Coordinates of N, CA, C and O and ligand atoms in Angstrom, one line a residue:
X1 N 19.7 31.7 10.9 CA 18.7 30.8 10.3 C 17.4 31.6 10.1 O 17.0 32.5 10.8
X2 N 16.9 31.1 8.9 CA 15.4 31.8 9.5 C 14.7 30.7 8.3 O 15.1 30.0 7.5
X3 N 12.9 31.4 9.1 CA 12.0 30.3 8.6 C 11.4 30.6 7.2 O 10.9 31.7 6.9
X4 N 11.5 29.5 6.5 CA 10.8 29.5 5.1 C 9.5 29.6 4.8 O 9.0 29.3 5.9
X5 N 8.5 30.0 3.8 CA 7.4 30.0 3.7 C 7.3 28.4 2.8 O 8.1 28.0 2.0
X6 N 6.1 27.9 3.3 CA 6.3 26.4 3.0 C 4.4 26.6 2.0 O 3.3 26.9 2.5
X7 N 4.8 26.2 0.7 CA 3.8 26.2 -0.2 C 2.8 24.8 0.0 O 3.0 23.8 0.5
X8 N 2.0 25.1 -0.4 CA 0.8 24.7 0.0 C -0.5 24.1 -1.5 O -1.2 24.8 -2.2
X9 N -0.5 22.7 -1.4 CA -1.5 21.9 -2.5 C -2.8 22.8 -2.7 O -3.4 23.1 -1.7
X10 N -3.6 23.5 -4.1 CA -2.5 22.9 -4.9 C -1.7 23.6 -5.9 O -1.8 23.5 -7.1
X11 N -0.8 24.4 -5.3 CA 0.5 25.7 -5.6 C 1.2 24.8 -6.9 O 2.0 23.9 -6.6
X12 N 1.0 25.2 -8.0 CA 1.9 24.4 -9.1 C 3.6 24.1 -8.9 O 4.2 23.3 -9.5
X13 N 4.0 25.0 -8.0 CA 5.4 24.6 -7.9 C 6.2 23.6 -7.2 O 7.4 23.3 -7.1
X14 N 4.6 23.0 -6.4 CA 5.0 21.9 -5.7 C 5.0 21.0 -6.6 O 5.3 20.0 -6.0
X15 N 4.7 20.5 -8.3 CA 5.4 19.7 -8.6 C 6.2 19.8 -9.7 O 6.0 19.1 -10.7
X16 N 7.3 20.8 -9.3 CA 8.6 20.8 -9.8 C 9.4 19.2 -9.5 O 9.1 18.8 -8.5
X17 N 10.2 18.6 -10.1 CA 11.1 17.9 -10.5 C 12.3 18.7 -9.7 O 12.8 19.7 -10.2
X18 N 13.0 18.1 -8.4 CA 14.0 18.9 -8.1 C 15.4 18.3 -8.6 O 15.7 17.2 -8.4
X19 N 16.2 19.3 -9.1 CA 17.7 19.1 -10.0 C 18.6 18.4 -8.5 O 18.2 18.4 -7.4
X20 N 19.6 18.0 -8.8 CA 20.5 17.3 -8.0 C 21.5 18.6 -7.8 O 21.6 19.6 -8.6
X21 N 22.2 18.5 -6.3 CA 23.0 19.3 -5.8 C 24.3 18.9 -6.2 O 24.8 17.7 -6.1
X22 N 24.8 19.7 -6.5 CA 26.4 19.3 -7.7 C 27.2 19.0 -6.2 O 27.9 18.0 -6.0
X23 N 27.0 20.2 -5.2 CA 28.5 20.2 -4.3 C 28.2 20.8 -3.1 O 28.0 22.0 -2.9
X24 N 28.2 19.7 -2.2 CA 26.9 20.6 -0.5 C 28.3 21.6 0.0 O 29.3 21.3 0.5
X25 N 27.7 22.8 -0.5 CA 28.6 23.9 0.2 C 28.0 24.6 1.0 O 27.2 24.0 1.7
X26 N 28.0 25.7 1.3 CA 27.9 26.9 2.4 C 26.2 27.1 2.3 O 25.4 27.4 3.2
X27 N 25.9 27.0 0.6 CA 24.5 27.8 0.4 C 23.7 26.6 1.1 O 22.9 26.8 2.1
X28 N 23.9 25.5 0.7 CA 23.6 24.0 1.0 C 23.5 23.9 2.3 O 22.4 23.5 2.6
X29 N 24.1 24.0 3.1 CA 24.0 24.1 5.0 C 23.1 24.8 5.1 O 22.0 24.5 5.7
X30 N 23.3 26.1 4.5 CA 22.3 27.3 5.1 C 20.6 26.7 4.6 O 19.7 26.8 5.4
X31 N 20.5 26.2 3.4 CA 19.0 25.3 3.3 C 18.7 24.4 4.3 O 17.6 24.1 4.7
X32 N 20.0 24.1 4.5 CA 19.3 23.1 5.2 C 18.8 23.4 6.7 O 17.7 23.1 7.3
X33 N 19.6 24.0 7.0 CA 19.5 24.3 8.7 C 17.8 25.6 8.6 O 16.9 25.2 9.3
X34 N 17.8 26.5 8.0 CA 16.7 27.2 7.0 C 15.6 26.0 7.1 O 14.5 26.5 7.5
X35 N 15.6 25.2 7.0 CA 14.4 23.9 6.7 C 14.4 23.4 8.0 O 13.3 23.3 8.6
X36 N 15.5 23.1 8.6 CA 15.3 22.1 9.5 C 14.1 23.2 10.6 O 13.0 22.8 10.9
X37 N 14.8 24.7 11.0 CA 13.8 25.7 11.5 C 12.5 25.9 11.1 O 11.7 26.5 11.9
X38 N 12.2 25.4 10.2 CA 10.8 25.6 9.1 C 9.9 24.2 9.5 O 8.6 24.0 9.6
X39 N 11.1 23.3 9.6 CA 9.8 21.8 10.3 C 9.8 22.0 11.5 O 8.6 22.0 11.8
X40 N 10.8 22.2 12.9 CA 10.3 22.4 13.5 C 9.4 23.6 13.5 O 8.3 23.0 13.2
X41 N 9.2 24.2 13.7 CA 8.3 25.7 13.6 C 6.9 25.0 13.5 O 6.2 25.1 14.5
X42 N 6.5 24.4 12.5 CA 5.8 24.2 11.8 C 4.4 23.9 12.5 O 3.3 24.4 12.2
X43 N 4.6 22.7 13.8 CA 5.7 21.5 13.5 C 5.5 20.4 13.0 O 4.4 19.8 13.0
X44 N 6.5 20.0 12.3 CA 6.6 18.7 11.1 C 7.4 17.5 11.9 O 7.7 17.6 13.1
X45 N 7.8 16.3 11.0 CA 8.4 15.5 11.2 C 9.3 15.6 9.6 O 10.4 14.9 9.3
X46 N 8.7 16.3 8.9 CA 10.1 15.6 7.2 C 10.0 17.2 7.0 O 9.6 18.0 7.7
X47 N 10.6 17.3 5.8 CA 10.4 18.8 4.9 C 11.2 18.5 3.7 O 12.2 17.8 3.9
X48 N 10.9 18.8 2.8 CA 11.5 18.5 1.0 C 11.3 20.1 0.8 O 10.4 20.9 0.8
X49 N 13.1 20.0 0.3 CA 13.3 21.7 -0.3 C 11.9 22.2 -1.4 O 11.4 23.3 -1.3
X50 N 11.6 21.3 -2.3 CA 10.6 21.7 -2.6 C 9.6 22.4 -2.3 O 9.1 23.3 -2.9
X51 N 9.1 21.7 -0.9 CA 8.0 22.6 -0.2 C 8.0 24.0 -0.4 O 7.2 24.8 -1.0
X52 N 9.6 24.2 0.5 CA 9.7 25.9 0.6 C 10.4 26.0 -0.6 O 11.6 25.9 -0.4
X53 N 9.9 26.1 -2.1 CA 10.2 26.6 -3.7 C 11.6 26.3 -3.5 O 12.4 27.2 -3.9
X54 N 12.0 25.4 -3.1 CA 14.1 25.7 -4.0 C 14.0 24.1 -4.5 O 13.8 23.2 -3.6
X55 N 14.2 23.9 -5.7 CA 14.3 22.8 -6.5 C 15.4 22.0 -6.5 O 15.8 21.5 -7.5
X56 N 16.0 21.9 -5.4 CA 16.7 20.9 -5.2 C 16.7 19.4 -4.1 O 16.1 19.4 -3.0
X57 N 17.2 18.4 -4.5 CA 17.4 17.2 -4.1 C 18.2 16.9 -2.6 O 19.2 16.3 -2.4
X58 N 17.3 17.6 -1.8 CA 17.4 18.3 -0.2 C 16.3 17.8 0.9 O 15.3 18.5 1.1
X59 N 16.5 17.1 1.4 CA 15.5 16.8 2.7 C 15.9 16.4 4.0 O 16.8 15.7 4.5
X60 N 15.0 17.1 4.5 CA 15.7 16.5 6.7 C 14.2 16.1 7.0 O 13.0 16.1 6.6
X61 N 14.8 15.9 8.1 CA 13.8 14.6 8.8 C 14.3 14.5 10.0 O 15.5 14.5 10.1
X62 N 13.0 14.4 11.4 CA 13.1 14.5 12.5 C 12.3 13.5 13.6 O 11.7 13.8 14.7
X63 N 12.5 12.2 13.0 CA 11.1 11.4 13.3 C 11.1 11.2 15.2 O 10.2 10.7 15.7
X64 N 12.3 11.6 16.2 CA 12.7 11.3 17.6 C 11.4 12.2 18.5 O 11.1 13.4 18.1
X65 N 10.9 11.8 19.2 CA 10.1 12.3 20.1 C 10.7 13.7 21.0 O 10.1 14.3 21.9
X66 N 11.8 13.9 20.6 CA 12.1 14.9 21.5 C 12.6 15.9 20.1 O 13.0 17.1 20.3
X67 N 12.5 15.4 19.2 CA 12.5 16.6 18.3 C 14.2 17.3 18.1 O 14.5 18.5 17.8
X68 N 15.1 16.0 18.5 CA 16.7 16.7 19.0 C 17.7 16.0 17.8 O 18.9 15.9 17.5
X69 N 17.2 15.7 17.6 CA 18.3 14.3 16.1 C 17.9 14.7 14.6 O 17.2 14.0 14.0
X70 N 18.2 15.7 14.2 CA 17.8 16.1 13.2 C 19.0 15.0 11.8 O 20.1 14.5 12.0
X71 N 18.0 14.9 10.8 CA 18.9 14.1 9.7 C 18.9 15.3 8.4 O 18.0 16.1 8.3
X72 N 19.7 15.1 7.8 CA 19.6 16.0 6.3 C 20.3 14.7 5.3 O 21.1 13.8 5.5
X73 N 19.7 14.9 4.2 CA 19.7 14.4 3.2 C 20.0 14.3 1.9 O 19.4 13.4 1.4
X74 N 20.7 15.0 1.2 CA 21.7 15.6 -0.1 C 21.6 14.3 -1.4 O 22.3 13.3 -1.6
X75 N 20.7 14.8 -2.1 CA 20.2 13.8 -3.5 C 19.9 12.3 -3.0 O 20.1 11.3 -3.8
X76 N 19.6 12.2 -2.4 CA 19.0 10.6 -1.4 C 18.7 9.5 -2.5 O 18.3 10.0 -3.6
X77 N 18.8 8.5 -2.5 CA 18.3 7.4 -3.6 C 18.0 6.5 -2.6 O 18.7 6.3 -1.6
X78 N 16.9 5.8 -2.9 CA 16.3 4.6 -2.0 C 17.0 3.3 -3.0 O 16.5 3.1 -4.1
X79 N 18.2 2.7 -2.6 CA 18.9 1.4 -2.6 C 18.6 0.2 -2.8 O 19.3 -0.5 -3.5
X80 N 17.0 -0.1 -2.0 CA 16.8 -1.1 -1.4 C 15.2 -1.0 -1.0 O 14.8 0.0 -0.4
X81 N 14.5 -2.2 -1.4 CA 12.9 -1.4 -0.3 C 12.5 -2.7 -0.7 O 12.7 -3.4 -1.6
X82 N 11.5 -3.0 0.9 CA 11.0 -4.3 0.9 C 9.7 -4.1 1.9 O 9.5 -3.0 2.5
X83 N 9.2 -5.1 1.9 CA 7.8 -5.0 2.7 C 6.9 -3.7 2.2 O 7.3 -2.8 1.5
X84 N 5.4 -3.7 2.8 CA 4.4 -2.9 2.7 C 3.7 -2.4 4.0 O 3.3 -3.1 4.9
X85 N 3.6 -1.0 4.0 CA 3.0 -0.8 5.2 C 2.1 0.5 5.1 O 2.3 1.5 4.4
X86 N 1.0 0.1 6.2 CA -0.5 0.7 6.0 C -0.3 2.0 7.0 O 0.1 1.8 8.1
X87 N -0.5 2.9 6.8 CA 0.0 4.4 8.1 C -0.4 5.5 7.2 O -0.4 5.7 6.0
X88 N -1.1 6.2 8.5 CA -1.9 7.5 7.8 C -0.7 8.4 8.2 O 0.1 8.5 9.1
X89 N -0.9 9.1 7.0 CA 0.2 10.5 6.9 C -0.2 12.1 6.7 O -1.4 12.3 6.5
X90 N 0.1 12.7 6.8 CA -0.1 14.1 6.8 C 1.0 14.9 6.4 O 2.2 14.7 6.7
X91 N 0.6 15.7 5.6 CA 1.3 16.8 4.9 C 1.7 18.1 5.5 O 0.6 18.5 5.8
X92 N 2.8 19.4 6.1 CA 2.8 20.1 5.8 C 2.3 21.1 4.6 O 1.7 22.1 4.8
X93 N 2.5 20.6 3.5 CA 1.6 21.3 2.1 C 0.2 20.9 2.4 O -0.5 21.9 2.2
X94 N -0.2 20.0 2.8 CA -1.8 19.6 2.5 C -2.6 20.0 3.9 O -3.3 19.2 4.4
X95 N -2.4 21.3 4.5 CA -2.7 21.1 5.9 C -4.0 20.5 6.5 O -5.1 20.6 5.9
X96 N -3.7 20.0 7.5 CA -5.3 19.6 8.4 C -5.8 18.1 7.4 O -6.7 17.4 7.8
X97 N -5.4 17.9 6.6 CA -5.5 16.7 5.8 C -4.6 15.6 5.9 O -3.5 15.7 5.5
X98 N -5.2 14.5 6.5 CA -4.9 12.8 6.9 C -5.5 12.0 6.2 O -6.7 12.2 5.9
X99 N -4.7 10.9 5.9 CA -5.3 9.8 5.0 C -4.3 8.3 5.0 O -3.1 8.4 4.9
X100 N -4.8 7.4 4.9 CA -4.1 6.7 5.0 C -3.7 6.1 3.8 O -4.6 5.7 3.0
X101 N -1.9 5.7 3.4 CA -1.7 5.2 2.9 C -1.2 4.0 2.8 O -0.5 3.8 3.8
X102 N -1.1 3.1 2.0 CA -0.8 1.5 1.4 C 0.4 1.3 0.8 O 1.2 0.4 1.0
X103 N 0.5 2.1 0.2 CA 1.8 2.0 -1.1 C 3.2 2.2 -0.5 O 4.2 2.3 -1.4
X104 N 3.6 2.4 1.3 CA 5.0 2.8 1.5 C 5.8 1.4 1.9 O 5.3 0.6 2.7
X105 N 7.0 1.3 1.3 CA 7.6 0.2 2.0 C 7.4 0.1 2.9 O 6.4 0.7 3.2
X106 N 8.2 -0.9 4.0 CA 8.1 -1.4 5.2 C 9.6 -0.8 5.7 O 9.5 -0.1 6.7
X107 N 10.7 -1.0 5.3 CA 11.8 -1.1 5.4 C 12.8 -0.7 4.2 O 12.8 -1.5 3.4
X108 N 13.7 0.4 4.0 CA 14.0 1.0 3.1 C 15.9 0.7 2.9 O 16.4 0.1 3.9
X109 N 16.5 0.9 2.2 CA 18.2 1.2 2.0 C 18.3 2.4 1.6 O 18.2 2.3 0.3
X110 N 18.5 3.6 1.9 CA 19.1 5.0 1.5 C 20.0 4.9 1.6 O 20.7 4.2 2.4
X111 N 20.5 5.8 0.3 CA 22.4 6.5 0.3 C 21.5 7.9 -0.1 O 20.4 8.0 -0.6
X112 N 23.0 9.1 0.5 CA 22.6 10.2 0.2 C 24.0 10.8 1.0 O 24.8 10.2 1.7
X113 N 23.9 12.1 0.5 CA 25.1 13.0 1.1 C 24.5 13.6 2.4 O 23.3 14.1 2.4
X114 N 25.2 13.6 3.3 CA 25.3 14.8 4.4 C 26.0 16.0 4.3 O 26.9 16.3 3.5
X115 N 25.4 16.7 5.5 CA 25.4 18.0 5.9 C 26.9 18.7 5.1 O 27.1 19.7 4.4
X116 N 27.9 17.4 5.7 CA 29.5 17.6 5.1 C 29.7 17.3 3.8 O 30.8 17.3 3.2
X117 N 28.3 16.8 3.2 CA 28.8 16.1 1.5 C 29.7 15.2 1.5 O 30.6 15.2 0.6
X118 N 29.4 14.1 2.8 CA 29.7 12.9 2.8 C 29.1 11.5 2.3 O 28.1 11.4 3.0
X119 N 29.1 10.7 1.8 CA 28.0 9.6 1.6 C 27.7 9.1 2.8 O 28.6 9.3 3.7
X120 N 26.7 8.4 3.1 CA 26.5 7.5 4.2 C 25.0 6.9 3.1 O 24.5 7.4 2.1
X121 N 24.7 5.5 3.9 CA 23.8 4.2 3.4 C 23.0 4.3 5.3 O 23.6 4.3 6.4
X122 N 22.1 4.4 5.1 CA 21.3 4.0 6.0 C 19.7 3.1 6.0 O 18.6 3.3 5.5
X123 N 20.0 2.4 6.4 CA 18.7 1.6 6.8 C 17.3 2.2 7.9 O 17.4 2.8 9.0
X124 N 16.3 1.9 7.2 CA 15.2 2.6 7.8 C 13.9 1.8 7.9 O 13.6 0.9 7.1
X125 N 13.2 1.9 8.8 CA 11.9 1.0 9.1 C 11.2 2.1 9.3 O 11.7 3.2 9.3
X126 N 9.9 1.8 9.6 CA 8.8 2.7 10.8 C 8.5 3.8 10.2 O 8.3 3.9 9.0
X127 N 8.4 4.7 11.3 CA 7.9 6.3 10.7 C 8.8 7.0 9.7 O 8.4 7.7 8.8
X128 N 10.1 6.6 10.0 CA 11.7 7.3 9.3 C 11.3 6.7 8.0 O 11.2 7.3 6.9
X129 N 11.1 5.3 8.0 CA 11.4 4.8 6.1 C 9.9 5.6 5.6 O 10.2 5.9 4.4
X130 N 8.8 5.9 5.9 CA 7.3 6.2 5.8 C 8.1 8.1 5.5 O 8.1 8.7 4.4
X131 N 8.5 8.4 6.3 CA 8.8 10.0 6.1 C 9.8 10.1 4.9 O 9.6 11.1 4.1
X132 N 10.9 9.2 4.6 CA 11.6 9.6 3.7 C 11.4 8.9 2.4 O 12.2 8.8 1.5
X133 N 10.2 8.5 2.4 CA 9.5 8.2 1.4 C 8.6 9.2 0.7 O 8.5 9.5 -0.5
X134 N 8.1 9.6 1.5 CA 7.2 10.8 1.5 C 7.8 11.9 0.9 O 7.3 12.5 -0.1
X135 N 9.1 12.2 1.7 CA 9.9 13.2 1.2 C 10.3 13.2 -0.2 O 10.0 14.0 -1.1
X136 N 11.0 12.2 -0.3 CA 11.2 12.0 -1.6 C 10.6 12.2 -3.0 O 11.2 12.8 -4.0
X137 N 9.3 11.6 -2.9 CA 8.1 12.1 -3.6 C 7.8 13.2 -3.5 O 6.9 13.5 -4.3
X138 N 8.3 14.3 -2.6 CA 8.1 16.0 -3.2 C 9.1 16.4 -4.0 O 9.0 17.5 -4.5
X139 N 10.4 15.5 -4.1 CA 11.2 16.2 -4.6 C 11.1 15.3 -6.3 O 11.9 15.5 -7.2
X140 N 10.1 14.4 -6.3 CA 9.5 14.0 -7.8 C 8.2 14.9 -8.5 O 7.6 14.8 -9.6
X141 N 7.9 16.1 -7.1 CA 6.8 17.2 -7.8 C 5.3 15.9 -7.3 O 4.2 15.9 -7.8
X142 N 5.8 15.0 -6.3 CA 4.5 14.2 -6.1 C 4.0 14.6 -4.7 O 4.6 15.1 -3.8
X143 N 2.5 14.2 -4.7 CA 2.2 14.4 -3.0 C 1.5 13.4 -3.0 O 1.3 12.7 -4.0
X144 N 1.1 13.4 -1.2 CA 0.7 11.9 -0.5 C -0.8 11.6 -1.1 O -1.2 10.4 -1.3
X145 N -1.8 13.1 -1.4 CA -2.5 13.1 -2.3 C -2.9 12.6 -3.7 O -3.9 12.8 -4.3
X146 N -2.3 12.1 -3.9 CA -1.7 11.7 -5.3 C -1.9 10.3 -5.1 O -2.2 9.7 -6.2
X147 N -1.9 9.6 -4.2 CA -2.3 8.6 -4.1 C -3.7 8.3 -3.4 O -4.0 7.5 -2.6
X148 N -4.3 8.9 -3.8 CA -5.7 8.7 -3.4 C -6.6 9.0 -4.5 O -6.0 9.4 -5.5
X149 N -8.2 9.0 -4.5 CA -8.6 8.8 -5.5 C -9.0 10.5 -6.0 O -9.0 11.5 -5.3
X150 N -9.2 10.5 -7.4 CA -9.7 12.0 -8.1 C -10.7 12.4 -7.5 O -10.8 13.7 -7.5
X151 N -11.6 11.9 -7.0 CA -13.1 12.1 -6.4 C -12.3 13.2 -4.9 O -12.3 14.4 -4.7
X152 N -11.8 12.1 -3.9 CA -11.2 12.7 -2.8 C -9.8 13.9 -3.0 O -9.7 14.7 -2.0
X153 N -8.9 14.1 -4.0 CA -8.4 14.8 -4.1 C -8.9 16.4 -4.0 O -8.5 17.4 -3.4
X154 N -10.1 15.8 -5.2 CA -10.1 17.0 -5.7 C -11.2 17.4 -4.5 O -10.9 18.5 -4.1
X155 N -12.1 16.9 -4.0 CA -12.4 17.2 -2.5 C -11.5 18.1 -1.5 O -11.8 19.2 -1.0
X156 N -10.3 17.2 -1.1 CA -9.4 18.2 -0.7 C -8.4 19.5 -0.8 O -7.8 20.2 0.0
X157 N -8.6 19.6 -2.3 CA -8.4 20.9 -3.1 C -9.2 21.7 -2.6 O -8.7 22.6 -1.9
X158 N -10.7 21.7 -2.8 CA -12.0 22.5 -2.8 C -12.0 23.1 -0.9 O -12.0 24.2 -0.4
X159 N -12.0 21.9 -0.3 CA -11.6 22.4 1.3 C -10.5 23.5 1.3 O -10.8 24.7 1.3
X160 N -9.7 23.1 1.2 CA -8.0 24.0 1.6 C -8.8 25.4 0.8 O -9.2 26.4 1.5
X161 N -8.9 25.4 -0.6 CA -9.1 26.7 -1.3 C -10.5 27.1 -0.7 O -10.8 28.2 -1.2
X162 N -11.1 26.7 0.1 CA -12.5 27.4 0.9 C -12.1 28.0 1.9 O -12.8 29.0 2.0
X163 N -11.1 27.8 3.0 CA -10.3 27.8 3.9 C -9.7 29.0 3.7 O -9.6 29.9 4.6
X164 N -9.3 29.1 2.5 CA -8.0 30.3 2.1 C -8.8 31.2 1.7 O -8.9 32.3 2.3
X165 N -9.8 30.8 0.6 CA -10.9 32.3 0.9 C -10.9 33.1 2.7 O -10.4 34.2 3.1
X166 N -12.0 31.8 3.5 CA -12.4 32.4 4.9 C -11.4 32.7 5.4 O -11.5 33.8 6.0
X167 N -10.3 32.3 5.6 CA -9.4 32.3 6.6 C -8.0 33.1 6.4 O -7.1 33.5 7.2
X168 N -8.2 33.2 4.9 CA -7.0 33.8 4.6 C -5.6 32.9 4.2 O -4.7 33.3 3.5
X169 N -5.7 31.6 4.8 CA -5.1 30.5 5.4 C -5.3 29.4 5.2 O -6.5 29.2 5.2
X170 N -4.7 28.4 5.0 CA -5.5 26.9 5.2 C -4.7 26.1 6.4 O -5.0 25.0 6.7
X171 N -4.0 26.6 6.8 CA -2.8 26.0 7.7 C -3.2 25.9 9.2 O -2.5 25.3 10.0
X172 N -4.4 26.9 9.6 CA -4.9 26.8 11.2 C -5.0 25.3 11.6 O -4.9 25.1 12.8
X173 N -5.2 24.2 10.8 CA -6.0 22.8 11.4 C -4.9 21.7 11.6 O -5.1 20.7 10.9
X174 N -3.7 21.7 12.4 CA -3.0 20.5 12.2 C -2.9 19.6 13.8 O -2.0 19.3 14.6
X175 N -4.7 19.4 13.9 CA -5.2 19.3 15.2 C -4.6 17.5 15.2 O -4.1 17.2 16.3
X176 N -4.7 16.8 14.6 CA -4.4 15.2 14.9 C -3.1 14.8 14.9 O -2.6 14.0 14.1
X177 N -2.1 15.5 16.2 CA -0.9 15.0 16.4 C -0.3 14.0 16.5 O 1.0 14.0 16.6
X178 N -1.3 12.8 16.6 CA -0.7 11.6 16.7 C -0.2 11.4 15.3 O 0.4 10.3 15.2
X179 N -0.3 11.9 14.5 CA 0.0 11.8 12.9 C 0.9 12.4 12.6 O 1.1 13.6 13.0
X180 N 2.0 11.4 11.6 CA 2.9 12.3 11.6 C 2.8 13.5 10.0 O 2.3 13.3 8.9
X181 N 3.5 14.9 10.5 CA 2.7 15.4 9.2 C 4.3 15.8 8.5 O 5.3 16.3 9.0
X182 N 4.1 15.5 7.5 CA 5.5 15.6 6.8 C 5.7 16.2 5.5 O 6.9 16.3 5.1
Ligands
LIG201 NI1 4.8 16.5 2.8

């Protein structure tokens, strides 16, 4: 396995449009497992192949407190979505930046392939339906950013790119762990 470099708002290739995966083979595991190392590492709760540049329709997710249940996700389609719910989120791409958002279901229906390029349908509430929501929208080239206003965005652009001047970096601050950053 090894760990990916995970691009960073606001890197144009994070909003690539990611292509669908014809056939989860060998290269396909190896992303995934590649990612799943890269959120933990991080540490995250979601990751969208996008982040780390590969344009494809790829996401895992780790929302368990012990960090041991990993999910992968192979062209995912949300089914089903009902309710509204208010939860501040956090980005791996957007580092040290929290905000709260409005706009995520409550309760979701996913289909998507697994690891084996199996189907499965899963139902989701809570942090899981909030993360693979999230996820999702990177692999539409969208961020959580994106739903907030041009005034505050572009605020948060101007931070991160001040950061990367001083610091070299913008990624030192992902001090508010109660959040999940995904
Ligand atoms: Ni994210």
């Amino acid at each position: 396995m090894a760990k990916l470099n995970i691009l960073e708002f606001p890197d144009p290739r994070l909003r690539t449009v990611a292509r669908p995966v014809a056939a989860v083979d060998d290269e396909v595991r190896r992303l995934i497992d590649d990612m799943l190392e890269t959120m933990y590492a991080a540490p995250g709760v979601g990751l969208a192949a996008t982040q780390v540049d590969v344009h494809r329709r790829v996401l895992v997710v780790d929302v368990t407190q012990d960090q041991n249940q990993p999910l992968a996700f192979v062209n995912p389609e949300i089914l089903e979505r009902e309710g509204a719910v208010e939860a501040e989120e956090g980005c791996l791409s957007v580092p040290g930046i929290f905000d709260t958002l409005t706009s995520r279901s409550s309760r979701i229906v996913v289909r998507a392939l697994d690891r084996d390029g199996k189907r499965f349908e899963m139902e989701a509430d809570g942090l899981l339906a909030i993360c693979i929501q999230h996820e999702m929208d990177h692999l539409e080239g969208k961020l959580f950013v994106d739903y907030l206003s041009d005034l505050k965005r572009t605020r948060i652009r101007k931070k991160l790119e001040k950061e990367r001047r001083e610091n070299g970096t913008a990624s030192g601050r992902r001090e508010r762990s109660s959040v999940p950053v995904i």
